[in-house]
Tab-separated table of C-alpha atoms in Angstrom:
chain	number	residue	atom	x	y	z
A	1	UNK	CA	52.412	123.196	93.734
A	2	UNK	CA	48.723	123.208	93.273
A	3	UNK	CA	47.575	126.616	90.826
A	4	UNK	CA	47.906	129.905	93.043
A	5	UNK	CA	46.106	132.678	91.905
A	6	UNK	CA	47.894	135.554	94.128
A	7	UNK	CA	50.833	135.976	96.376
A	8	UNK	CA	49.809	138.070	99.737
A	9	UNK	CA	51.639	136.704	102.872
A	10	UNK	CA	54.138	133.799	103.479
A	11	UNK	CA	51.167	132.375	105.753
A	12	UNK	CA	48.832	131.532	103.333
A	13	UNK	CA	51.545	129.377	101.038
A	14	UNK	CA	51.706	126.258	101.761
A	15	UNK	CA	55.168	124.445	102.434
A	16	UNK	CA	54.873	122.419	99.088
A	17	UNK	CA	54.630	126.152	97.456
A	18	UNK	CA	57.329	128.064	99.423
A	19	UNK	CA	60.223	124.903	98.402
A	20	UNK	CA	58.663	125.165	94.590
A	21	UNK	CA	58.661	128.674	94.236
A	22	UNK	CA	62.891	128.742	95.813
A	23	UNK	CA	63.666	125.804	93.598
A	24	UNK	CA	62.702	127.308	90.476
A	25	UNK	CA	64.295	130.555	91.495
A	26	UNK	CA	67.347	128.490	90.998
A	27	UNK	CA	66.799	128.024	87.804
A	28	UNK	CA	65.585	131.420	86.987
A	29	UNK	CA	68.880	132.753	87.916
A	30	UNK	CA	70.582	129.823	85.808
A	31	UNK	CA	69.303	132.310	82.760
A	32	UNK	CA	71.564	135.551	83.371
A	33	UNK	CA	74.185	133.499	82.576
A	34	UNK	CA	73.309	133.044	78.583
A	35	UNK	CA	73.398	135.257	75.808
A	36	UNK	CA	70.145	135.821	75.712
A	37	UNK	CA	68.309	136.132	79.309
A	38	UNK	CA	64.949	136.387	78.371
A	39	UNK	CA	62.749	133.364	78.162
A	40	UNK	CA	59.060	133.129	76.877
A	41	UNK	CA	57.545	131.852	79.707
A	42	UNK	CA	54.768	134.866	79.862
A	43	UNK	CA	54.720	135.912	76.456
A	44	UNK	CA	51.725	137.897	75.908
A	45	UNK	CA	51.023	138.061	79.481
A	46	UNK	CA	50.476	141.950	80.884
A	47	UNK	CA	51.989	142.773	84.089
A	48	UNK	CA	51.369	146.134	85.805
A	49	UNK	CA	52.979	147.816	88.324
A	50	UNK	CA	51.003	149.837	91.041
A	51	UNK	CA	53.095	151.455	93.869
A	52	UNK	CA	51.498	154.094	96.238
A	53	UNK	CA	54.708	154.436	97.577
A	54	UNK	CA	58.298	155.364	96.527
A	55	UNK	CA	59.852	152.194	95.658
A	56	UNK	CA	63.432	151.619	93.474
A	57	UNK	CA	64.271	148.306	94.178
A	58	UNK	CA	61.335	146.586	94.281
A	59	UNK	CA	59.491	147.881	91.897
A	60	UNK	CA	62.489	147.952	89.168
A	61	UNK	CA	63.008	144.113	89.971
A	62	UNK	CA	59.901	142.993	89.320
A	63	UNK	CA	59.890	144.971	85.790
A	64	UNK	CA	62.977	143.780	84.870
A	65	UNK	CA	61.660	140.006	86.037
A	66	UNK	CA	58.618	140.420	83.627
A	67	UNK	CA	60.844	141.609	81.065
A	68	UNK	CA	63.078	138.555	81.251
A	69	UNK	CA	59.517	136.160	81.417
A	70	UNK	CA	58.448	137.997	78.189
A	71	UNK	CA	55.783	139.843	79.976
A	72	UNK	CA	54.365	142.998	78.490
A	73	UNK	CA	55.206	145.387	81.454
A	74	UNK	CA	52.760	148.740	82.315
A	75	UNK	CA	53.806	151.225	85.397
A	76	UNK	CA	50.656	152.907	86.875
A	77	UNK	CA	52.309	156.266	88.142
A	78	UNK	CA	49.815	157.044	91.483
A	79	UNK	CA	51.430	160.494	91.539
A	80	UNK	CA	50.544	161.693	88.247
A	81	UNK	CA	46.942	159.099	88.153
A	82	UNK	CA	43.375	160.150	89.501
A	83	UNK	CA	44.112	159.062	92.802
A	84	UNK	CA	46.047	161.769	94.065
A	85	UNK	CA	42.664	163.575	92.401
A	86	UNK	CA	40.509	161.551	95.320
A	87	UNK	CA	40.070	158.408	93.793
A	88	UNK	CA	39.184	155.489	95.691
A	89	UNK	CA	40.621	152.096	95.692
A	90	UNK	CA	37.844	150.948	94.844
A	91	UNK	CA	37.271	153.162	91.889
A	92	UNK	CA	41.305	152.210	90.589
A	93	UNK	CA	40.289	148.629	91.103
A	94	UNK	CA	37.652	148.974	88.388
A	95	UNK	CA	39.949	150.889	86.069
A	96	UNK	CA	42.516	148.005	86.505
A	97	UNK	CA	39.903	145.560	85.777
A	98	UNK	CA	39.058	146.985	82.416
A	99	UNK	CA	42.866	147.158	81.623
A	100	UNK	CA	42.188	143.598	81.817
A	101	UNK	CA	45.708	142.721	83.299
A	102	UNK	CA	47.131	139.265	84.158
A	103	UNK	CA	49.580	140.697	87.524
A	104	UNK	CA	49.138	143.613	89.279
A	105	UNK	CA	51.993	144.269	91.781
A	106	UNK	CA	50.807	145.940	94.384
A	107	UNK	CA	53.095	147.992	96.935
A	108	UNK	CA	50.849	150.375	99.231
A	109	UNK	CA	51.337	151.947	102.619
A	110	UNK	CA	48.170	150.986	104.431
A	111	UNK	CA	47.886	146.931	105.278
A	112	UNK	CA	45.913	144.606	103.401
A	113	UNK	CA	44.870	146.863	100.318
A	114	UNK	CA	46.851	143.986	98.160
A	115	UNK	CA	44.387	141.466	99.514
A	116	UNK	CA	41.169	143.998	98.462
A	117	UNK	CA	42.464	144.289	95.374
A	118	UNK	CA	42.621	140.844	94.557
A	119	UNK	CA	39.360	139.540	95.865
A	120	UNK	CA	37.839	141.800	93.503
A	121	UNK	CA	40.290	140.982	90.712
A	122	UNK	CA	40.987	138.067	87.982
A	123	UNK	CA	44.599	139.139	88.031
A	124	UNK	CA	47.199	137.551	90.107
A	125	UNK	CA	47.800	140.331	92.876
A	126	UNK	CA	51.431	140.247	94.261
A	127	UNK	CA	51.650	142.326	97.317
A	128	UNK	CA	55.034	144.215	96.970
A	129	UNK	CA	54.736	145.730	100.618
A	130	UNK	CA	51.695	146.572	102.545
A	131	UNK	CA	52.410	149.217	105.370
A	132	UNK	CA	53.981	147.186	108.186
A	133	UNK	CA	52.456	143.905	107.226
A	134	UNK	CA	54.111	141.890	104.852
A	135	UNK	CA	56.650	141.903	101.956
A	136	UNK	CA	56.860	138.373	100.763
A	137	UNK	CA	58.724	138.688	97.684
A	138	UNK	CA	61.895	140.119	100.147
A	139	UNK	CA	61.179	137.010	101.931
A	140	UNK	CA	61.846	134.694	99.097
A	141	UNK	CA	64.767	136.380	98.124
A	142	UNK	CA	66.325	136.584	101.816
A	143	UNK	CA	65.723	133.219	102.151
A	144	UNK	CA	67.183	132.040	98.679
A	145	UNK	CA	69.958	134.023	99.469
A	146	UNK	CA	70.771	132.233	102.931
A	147	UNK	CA	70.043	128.758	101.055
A	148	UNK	CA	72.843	129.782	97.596
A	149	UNK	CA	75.558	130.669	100.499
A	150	UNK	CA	75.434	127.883	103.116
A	151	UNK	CA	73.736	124.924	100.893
A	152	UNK	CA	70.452	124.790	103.190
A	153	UNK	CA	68.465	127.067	105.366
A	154	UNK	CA	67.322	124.906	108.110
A	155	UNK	CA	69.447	124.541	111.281
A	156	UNK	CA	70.692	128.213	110.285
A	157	UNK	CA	70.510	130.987	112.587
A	158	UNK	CA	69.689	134.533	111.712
A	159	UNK	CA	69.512	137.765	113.956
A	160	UNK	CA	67.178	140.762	112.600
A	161	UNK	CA	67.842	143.960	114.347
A	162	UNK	CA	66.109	147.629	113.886
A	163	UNK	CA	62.784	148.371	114.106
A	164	UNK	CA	60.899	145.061	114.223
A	165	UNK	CA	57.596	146.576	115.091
A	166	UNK	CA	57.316	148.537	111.975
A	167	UNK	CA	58.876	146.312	109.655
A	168	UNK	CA	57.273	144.055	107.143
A	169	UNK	CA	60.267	142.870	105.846
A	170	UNK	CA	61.456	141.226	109.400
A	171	UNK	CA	57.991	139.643	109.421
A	172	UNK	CA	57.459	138.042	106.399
A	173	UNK	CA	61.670	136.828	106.192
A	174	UNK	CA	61.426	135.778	110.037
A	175	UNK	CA	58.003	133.936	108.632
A	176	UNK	CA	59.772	132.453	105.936
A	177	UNK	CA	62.950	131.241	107.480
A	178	UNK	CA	61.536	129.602	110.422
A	179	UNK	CA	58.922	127.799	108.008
A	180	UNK	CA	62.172	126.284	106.275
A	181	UNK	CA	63.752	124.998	109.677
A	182	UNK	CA	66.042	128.556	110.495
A	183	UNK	CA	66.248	129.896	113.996
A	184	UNK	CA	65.627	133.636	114.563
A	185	UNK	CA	66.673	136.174	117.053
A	186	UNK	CA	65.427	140.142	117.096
A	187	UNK	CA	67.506	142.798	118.193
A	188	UNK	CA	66.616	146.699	118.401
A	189	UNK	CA	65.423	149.537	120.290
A	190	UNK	CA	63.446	147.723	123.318
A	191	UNK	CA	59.834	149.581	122.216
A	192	UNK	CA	60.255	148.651	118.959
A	193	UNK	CA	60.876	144.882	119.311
A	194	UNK	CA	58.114	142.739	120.538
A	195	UNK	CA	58.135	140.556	123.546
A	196	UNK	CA	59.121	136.720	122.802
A	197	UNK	CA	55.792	135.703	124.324
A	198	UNK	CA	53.928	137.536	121.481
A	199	UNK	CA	56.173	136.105	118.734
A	200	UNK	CA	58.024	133.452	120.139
A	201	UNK	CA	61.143	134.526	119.031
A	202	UNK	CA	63.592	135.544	121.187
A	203	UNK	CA	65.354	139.332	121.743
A	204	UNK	CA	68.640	140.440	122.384
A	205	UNK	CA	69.616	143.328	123.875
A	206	UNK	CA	73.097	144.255	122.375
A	207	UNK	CA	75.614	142.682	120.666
A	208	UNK	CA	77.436	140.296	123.454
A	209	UNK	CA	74.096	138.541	123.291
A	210	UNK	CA	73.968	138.319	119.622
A	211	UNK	CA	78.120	136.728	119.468
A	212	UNK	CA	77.225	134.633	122.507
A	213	UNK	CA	74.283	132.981	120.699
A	214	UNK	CA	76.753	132.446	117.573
A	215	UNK	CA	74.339	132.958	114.253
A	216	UNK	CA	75.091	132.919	110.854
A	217	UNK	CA	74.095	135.623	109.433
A	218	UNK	CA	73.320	139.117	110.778
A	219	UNK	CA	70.207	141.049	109.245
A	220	UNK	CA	70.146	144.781	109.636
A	221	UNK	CA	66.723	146.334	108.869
A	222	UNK	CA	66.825	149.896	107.003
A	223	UNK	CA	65.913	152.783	109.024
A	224	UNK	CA	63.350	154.530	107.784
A	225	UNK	CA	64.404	158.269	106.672
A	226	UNK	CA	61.283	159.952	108.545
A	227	UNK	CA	62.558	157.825	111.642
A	228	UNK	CA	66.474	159.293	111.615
A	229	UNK	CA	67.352	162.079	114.145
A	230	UNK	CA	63.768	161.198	115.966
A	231	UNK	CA	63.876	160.769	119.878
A	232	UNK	CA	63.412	156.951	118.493
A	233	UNK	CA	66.457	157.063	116.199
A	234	UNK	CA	69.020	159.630	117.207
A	235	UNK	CA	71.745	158.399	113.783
A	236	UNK	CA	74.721	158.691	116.297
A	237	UNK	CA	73.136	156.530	119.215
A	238	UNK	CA	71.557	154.249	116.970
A	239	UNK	CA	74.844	153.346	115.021
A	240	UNK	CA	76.481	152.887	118.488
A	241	UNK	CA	74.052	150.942	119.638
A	242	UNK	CA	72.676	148.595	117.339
A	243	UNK	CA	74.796	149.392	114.036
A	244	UNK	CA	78.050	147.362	112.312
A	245	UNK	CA	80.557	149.379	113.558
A	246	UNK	CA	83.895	148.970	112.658
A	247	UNK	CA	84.994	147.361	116.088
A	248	UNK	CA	81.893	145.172	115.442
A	249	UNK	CA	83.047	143.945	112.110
A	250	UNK	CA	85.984	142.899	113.123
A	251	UNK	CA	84.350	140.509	115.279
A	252	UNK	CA	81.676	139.439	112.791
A	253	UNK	CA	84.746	138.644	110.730
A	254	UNK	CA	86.436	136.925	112.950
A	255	UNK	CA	83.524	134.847	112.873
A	256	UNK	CA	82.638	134.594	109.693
A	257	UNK	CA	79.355	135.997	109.493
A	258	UNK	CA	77.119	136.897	106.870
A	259	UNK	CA	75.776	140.552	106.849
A	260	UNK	CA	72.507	141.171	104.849
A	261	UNK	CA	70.473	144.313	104.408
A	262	UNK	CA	67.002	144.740	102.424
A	263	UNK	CA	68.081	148.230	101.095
A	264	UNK	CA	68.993	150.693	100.509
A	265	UNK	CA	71.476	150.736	103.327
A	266	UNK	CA	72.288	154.341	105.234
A	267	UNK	CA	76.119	154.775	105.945
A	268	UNK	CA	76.436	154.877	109.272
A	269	UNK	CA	73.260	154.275	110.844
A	270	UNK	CA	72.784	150.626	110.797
A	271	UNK	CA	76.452	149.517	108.620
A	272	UNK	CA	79.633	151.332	108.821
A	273	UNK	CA	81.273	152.579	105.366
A	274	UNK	CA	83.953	148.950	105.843
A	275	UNK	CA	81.422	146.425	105.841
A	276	UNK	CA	79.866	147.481	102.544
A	277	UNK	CA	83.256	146.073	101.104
A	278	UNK	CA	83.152	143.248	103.798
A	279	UNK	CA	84.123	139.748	102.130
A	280	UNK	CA	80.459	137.756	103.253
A	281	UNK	CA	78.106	140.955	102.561
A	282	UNK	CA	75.400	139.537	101.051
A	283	UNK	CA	73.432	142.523	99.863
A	284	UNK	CA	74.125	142.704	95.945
A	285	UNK	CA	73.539	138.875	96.166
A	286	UNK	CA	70.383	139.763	97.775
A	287	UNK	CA	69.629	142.611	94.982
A	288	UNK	CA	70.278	139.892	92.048
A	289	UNK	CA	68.523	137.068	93.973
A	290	UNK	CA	65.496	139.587	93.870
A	291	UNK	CA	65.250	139.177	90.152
A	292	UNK	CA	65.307	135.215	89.856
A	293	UNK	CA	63.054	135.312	92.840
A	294	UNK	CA	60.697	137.628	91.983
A	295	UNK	CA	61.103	135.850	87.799
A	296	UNK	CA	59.836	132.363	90.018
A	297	UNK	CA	57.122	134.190	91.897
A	298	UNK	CA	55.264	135.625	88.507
A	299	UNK	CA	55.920	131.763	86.544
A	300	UNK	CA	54.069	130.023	89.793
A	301	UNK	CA	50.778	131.789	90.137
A	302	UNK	CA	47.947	131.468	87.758
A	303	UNK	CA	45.582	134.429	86.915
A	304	UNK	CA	41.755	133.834	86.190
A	305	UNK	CA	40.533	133.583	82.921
A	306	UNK	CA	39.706	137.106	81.855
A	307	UNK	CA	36.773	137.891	80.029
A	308	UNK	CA	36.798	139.946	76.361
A	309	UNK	CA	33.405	141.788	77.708
């Protein structure tokens, strides 16, 4: 893998750096097995953490990844900065240069402030969610997560289903999965799933489809809160609809599918309170994959040389 200075979108990594950066997330996750899981790999490296928007999973796995590189770790609050005060990005870009950090982990809801931030940074710049653009680190861990359960990702087949239009996790993990040989299938409400000829992936329409096409693994996309009880998402309909019911596990069982979820999951909209204890639900793997993953992401990329101006 040839030295990467941020990590913005699955499309600008190369193939050599997507297989790298899952191979060493193997052995990243080889090191919550010892005594000790910490390793010194960015010892006196500063990381900082910079979320405009609400964020428990993400954000708390990439600290506790730093942590385990040896990273000194910094959390720039937004709520409680200058920028709910007015500031621009541009004026918190210059403040974050003259913290003089090696990562800045950016989550924001507008698209492509990650990618402003680091063309006018010397930091690595990890985009940890960009409005409904792209979420790459969720990618890598989807995708490592598919490859630790069945061996190998290509030749796999994976059906995402919610709202596909607004969701940057289904496309940077349909991005990533297709890149390593997996087929993909999107399922939701019909505005809010684009047409195959835009995407060229192809859309169900309910769940005979879905079984008749025979994946491996079904993805269910969170709802977002603001979006439950809209005309959009009526929490009843949509669980009917496009949700794991119970009649619905039993034939994902029968099956023996994989259910995955990017978090955190709401009962009873998109997964029914049994399939939570379901015997192939993937989603703590997923939430411990996110470490290792996120521990591999940090180790590959390669800050510029800061200054001591």
């Amino acid at each position: 893998m040839n030295p990467r200075k941020d990590l913005i979108t699955i499309d600008a990594l190369s193939d050599e750096d997507i297989r790298t950066i899952l191979d060493s997330t193997s052995a990243m996750k080889d090191i919550f097995t010892r005594s000790v899981k910490k390793v010194p790999a960015l010892k006196g490296k500063s990381v900082l953490t910079l979320f405009y928007e609400p964020s428990t999973r993400t954000r708390s796995s990439f600290e506790v990844a730093a942590h385990r590189l040896s990273a000194d770790v910094t959390t720039f609050t937004v709520s409680t900065s200058s920028v709910v005060k007015g500031e621009s990005v541009h004026d918190t870009i210059d403040t974050l240069m003259s913290m003089k950090m090696d990562y800045i982990i950016v989550r924001h809801k507008n698209s492509g402030i990650p990618a402003v931030i680091a063309r006018h940074c010397k930091a690595s710049v990890i985009n940890a969610g960009d409005g409904a653009h792209a979420h790459p680190s969720q990618a890598f861990l989807d995708a490592f997560t598919i490859k630790e359960k069945y061996g190998e990702v290509a030749g796999k087949r994976v059906v995402i289903i919610g709202d596909i239009l607004h969701s940057r996790v289904a496309r940077s993990t349909s991005t990533i999965l297709r890149r390593l040989g997996a087929q993909v299938a999107y399922m939701g409400p019909g505005p809010l799933v684009p047409l195959q000829q835009h995407t060229g992936i192809p859309r169900f329409t309910n769940w005979d489809q879905i079984f008749e096409w025979k994946p491996d693994v079904i993805y269910l996309l969170r709802v977002q809160n603001e979006r439950i009880d809209s005309p959009f998402f009526p929490a009843a309909d949509y669980h009917a609809a496009f949700g794991v019911t119970e009649e619905r596990l039993r034939r994902i069982d029968d099956l023996d599918l994989s259910i995955m979820h990017p978090g955190p999951v709401n009962r009873g909209v998109e997964i029914c309170d049994a399939a939570m204890d379901y015997r192939n639900n993937l989603i703590n793997n997923q939430v411990e994959n996110g470490i290792a993953a996120r521990m591999s992401i940090l180790y590959h990329l390669t800050p510029e040389t800061q200054s001591n101006d």
